[in-house]
Amino acid sequence: MRPQRRVHLSTRRQSLVHCRYYPRPLMLKRTNMCGSLRASHVGQTVILAGWINTYRDQGRGLIFTDLRDREGLCQVVFDLEQAAEKMVTLAKTLRREYVIAVKGTVRIRAGGSNPKLATGEIEIVAEELELLNAAEPPPILPDEAERTNEETRLKYRYIDLRRPRMQQILETRSRVTKFARDYFGGHKFLEIETPLLIKTTPEGARDFIVPARLHPGKWYALPQSPQLFKQILMVAGCDRYLQICKCMRDEDPRADRQAEFTQIDLEMSFIEREDVMSMMSGFVKGLWQELFTYDVGTIARITYADSMERFGIDRPDMRYGLETRDISAIAAKTDFAVFKDALALVKTGPDGTAATGKRGVVKAIRVPTPNEKITRKILDSYSEFAKTFKAGGVPYTKLGANGFETGVAKFCEPIRAELIAALGLEVGDIVLFAADHYDIATKTLGELRQKVARDLQIIPEGEWNFVWVVDFPMFDWDGEGKRWVALHHPFTSPNPDQFDVFASDPGACLSAGYDLVLNGSEIAGGSIRIHNMNVQETVFKLIGLTEADAKMKFGFLLDALRHGAPPHGGIAFGLDRLVMHIVGTDNIRDVIAFPKTQSGIDLMTDAPGPVDPEQLVETHVRSTVPDTATSSTTR
């Protein structure tokens, strides 16, 4: 029989106590979670197990600890005068983050209630103590981790995850996925897994590729989404598909994006756009009722064109004003060179004429009073902000009691009455302008209005604004490539009333795509798919794919569509972004158990890392980087 292993707590205390390890069974088996006890449990004998969150030796024959598990904290009292000598000796060796089990009686907290704890009315008087594992002094402590830099927290993620906040986030994420399975299962969706090793397909981002050891010179790709497979499942007669799936895209991470992320993915057959939107509206209404007892109500909808005109973006945050206005006709009456030069700009379409709605424009935002928070320094900074979106700057002015003042006031005075009427200006209001190509001016003000709202602190707290965005353009003209490009993906169907125009006037064609936006963030996107091969072939020709190209990239799906594809469509929710909104964080790494850093590094496991040269030989891969097998990961 293998002897029991014993581990010393530290050199300083090694003579006091040793931690026994399995296979010996637990002496104290947990009966309750630490955060579950209340005054109604007074008088009961319970057994708790967890980590020591705090340790306080009062020096009056009393030791206090707060014991922590995923449900919360509970105060445990060791009365050294009443306890057995063995427990007294052991209790004195305890330190923070030790793992223990304790048996005791629940009583009303002797020192008075602690309103900061859910269990603050009671405490446990310890009768038995079992040390399950000692802990070295941790590099970070759970109750201090939030104030620790993110790099350290991610390196010691197993300690960072002990934080009550992180435990709450993981629990919320689990509740969301459970609700999704219950909701869609109740609507007869089948949960079906799709492959992780697939053929590379163009989906808008770089693929992660994997060498195929058994097929030298060939490669698998990791899926950017299950798009093609879920369409195949519709052709296969599965009718309603659901998957909570991992997706991988080799693109630069940012605050709300990781290379590895999770989708709530679904597809439905024999439906129209309204069926998908109705199903998903029911999902978010039910989820918000489940989590917050919040009535989402009827979810509004807005067309893509209206969203771009009013909010400058296709994911509008409609919780506040600051809507954009096209004032090109008014601006044309000024002598301001910036306005005149912008209005002379033209973006040409495939026939060499001006593309619909793509001429140069002048747009404006009214920033209403009170605007004391918008200083001259902040106004000047907006021009630097605009340059990140390729705009030349942000001209501005302010309406005073006697006319426009500051900024470009002298150019605005001749059109004062028209600007006041068009923008609804009042004395004290600031006007911000963007003058450029339609796309640049629109995007600039769309991003700027969000920044202004944050600067003014006018974004409502605790308000959930859902909106469906519909009627997206199906194509955009790529002037450099001299071809049409699909704005969603090439399997998105035109709207039912657009089939007569999509081939003859692709720039005017509207797709059957739809996005669900929450508080200015796209949380879901989908479309009705093309199920007719004639339509699919026309789309491929429009975007410049030859028959050979289409077969090479999408051959298996095209073959499936030729064998009786039903009308179908679907949508995918970004689970990580959804949970971000629910728990109130703006960092996607907060809602993923083991995320990557901004540069794509897993600091805990030190991935990506080197591999043995033998592995490269086995997979028929040769590295162009020197010392691949021995070099360390660069952070």
PDB file of N, CA and C in Angstrom, residues 173 177 203 224-227 230 241-249 261-266 523 525 571-576:
ATOM      1  N   ARG A 173     -23.203  33.484 -16.225  1.00  0.00           N
ATOM      2  CA  ARG A 173     -22.970  32.906 -17.550  1.00  0.00           C
ATOM      3  C   ARG A 173     -23.620  31.527 -17.641  1.00  0.00           C
ATOM      4  N   THR A 177     -26.656  30.251 -20.291  1.00  0.00           N
ATOM      5  CA  THR A 177     -26.600  29.087 -21.175  1.00  0.00           C
ATOM      6  C   THR A 177     -27.693  28.073 -20.822  1.00  0.00           C
ATOM      7  N   GLU A 203     -14.443  33.856 -44.405  1.00  0.00           N
ATOM      8  CA  GLU A 203     -15.553  34.368 -43.596  1.00  0.00           C
ATOM      9  C   GLU A 203     -15.233  35.737 -43.010  1.00  0.00           C
ATOM     10  N   GLN A 224     -14.498  29.645 -37.893  1.00  0.00           N
ATOM     11  CA  GLN A 224     -14.854  31.005 -37.489  1.00  0.00           C
ATOM     12  C   GLN A 224     -16.303  31.062 -37.019  1.00  0.00           C
ATOM     13  N   SER A 225     -17.098  30.154 -37.532  1.00  0.00           N
ATOM     14  CA  SER A 225     -18.493  29.993 -37.102  1.00  0.00           C
ATOM     15  C   SER A 225     -18.973  28.672 -37.706  1.00  0.00           C
ATOM     16  N   PRO A 226     -20.103  28.142 -37.228  1.00  0.00           N
ATOM     17  CA  PRO A 226     -20.641  26.909 -37.835  1.00  0.00           C
ATOM     18  C   PRO A 226     -21.532  27.191 -39.041  1.00  0.00           C
ATOM     19  N   GLN A 227     -21.394  28.353 -39.696  1.00  0.00           N
ATOM     20  CA  GLN A 227     -22.339  28.810 -40.699  1.00  0.00           C
ATOM     21  C   GLN A 227     -22.675  27.748 -41.746  1.00  0.00           C
ATOM     22  N   LYS A 230     -24.429  24.531 -40.265  1.00  0.00           N
ATOM     23  CA  LYS A 230     -25.821  24.634 -39.818  1.00  0.00           C
ATOM     24  C   LYS A 230     -26.767  24.740 -41.016  1.00  0.00           C
ATOM     25  N   TYR A 241     -31.974  23.818 -35.331  1.00  0.00           N
ATOM     26  CA  TYR A 241     -30.658  23.468 -34.783  1.00  0.00           C
ATOM     27  C   TYR A 241     -30.232  24.501 -33.760  1.00  0.00           C
ATOM     28  N   LEU A 242     -29.581  24.043 -32.690  1.00  0.00           N
ATOM     29  CA  LEU A 242     -28.999  24.920 -31.676  1.00  0.00           C
ATOM     30  C   LEU A 242     -27.618  24.397 -31.309  1.00  0.00           C
ATOM     31  N   GLN A 243     -26.690  25.311 -31.047  1.00  0.00           N
ATOM     32  CA  GLN A 243     -25.387  24.925 -30.529  1.00  0.00           C
ATOM     33  C   GLN A 243     -24.789  26.097 -29.762  1.00  0.00           C
ATOM     34  N   ILE A 244     -24.280  25.815 -28.588  1.00  0.00           N
ATOM     35  CA  ILE A 244     -23.479  26.794 -27.865  1.00  0.00           C
ATOM     36  C   ILE A 244     -22.039  26.422 -28.177  1.00  0.00           C
ATOM     37  N   CYS A 245     -21.438  27.161 -29.083  1.00  0.00           N
ATOM     38  CA  CYS A 245     -20.230  26.676 -29.752  1.00  0.00           C
ATOM     39  C   CYS A 245     -19.070  27.657 -29.627  1.00  0.00           C
ATOM     40  N   LYS A 246     -17.874  27.103 -29.702  1.00  0.00           N
ATOM     41  CA  LYS A 246     -16.657  27.891 -29.764  1.00  0.00           C
ATOM     42  C   LYS A 246     -16.383  28.302 -31.214  1.00  0.00           C
ATOM     43  N   CYS A 247     -15.985  29.562 -31.386  1.00  0.00           N
ATOM     44  CA  CYS A 247     -15.594  30.068 -32.694  1.00  0.00           C
ATOM     45  C   CYS A 247     -14.201  30.674 -32.572  1.00  0.00           C
ATOM     46  N   MET A 248     -13.403  30.544 -33.599  1.00  0.00           N
ATOM     47  CA  MET A 248     -12.020  31.024 -33.558  1.00  0.00           C
ATOM     48  C   MET A 248     -11.722  31.899 -34.774  1.00  0.00           C
ATOM     49  N   ARG A 249     -11.292  33.111 -34.500  1.00  0.00           N
ATOM     50  CA  ARG A 249     -10.919  34.023 -35.581  1.00  0.00           C
ATOM     51  C   ARG A 249      -9.570  34.646 -35.249  1.00  0.00           C
ATOM     52  N   PHE A 261     -14.038  32.759 -28.965  1.00  0.00           N
ATOM     53  CA  PHE A 261     -15.242  33.267 -28.330  1.00  0.00           C
ATOM     54  C   PHE A 261     -16.370  32.248 -28.465  1.00  0.00           C
ATOM     55  N   THR A 262     -17.508  32.539 -27.841  1.00  0.00           N
ATOM     56  CA  THR A 262     -18.618  31.582 -27.789  1.00  0.00           C
ATOM     57  C   THR A 262     -19.882  32.201 -28.366  1.00  0.00           C
ATOM     58  N   GLN A 263     -20.600  31.413 -29.150  1.00  0.00           N
ATOM     59  CA  GLN A 263     -21.863  31.842 -29.743  1.00  0.00           C
ATOM     60  C   GLN A 263     -23.010  30.938 -29.285  1.00  0.00           C
ATOM     61  N   ILE A 264     -24.178  31.542 -29.131  1.00  0.00           N
ATOM     62  CA  ILE A 264     -25.431  30.778 -29.088  1.00  0.00           C
ATOM     63  C   ILE A 264     -25.945  30.797 -30.520  1.00  0.00           C
ATOM     64  N   ASP A 265     -25.785  29.680 -31.205  1.00  0.00           N
ATOM     65  CA  ASP A 265     -25.957  29.612 -32.650  1.00  0.00           C
ATOM     66  C   ASP A 265     -27.194  28.793 -32.983  1.00  0.00           C
ATOM     67  N   LEU A 266     -28.008  29.257 -33.915  1.00  0.00           N
ATOM     68  CA  LEU A 266     -29.213  28.495 -34.257  1.00  0.00           C
ATOM     69  C   LEU A 266     -29.618  28.728 -35.703  1.00  0.00           C
ATOM     70  N   ILE A 523     -25.396  42.372 -30.246  1.00  0.00           N
ATOM     71  CA  ILE A 523     -25.303  41.136 -29.475  1.00  0.00           C
ATOM     72  C   ILE A 523     -25.730  39.921 -30.282  1.00  0.00           C
ATOM     73  N   GLY A 525     -26.583  38.601 -34.656  1.00  0.00           N
ATOM     74  CA  GLY A 525     -26.723  38.925 -36.065  1.00  0.00           C
ATOM     75  C   GLY A 525     -27.059  37.689 -36.867  1.00  0.00           C
ATOM     76  N   ILE A 571     -29.505  32.852 -36.789  1.00  0.00           N
ATOM     77  CA  ILE A 571     -28.907  33.968 -36.076  1.00  0.00           C
ATOM     78  C   ILE A 571     -27.889  33.407 -35.098  1.00  0.00           C
ATOM     79  N   ALA A 572     -26.979  34.235 -34.668  1.00  0.00           N
ATOM     80  CA  ALA A 572     -26.004  33.836 -33.644  1.00  0.00           C
ATOM     81  C   ALA A 572     -25.878  34.955 -32.624  1.00  0.00           C
ATOM     82  N   PHE A 573     -26.013  34.597 -31.356  1.00  0.00           N
ATOM     83  CA  PHE A 573     -25.791  35.531 -30.256  1.00  0.00           C
ATOM     84  C   PHE A 573     -24.339  35.411 -29.810  1.00  0.00           C
ATOM     85  N   GLY A 574     -23.682  36.530 -29.606  1.00  0.00           N
ATOM     86  CA  GLY A 574     -22.373  36.514 -28.973  1.00  0.00           C
ATOM     87  C   GLY A 574     -22.557  36.340 -27.475  1.00  0.00           C
ATOM     88  N   LEU A 575     -22.326  35.130 -26.976  1.00  0.00           N
ATOM     89  CA  LEU A 575     -22.574  34.850 -25.562  1.00  0.00           C
ATOM     90  C   LEU A 575     -21.728  35.739 -24.660  1.00  0.00           C
ATOM     91  N   ASP A 576     -20.469  35.942 -25.018  1.00  0.00           N
ATOM     92  CA  ASP A 576     -19.582  36.745 -24.179  1.00  0.00           C
ATOM     93  C   ASP A 576     -20.080  38.184 -24.078  1.00  0.00           C
TER      94      ASP A 576
END
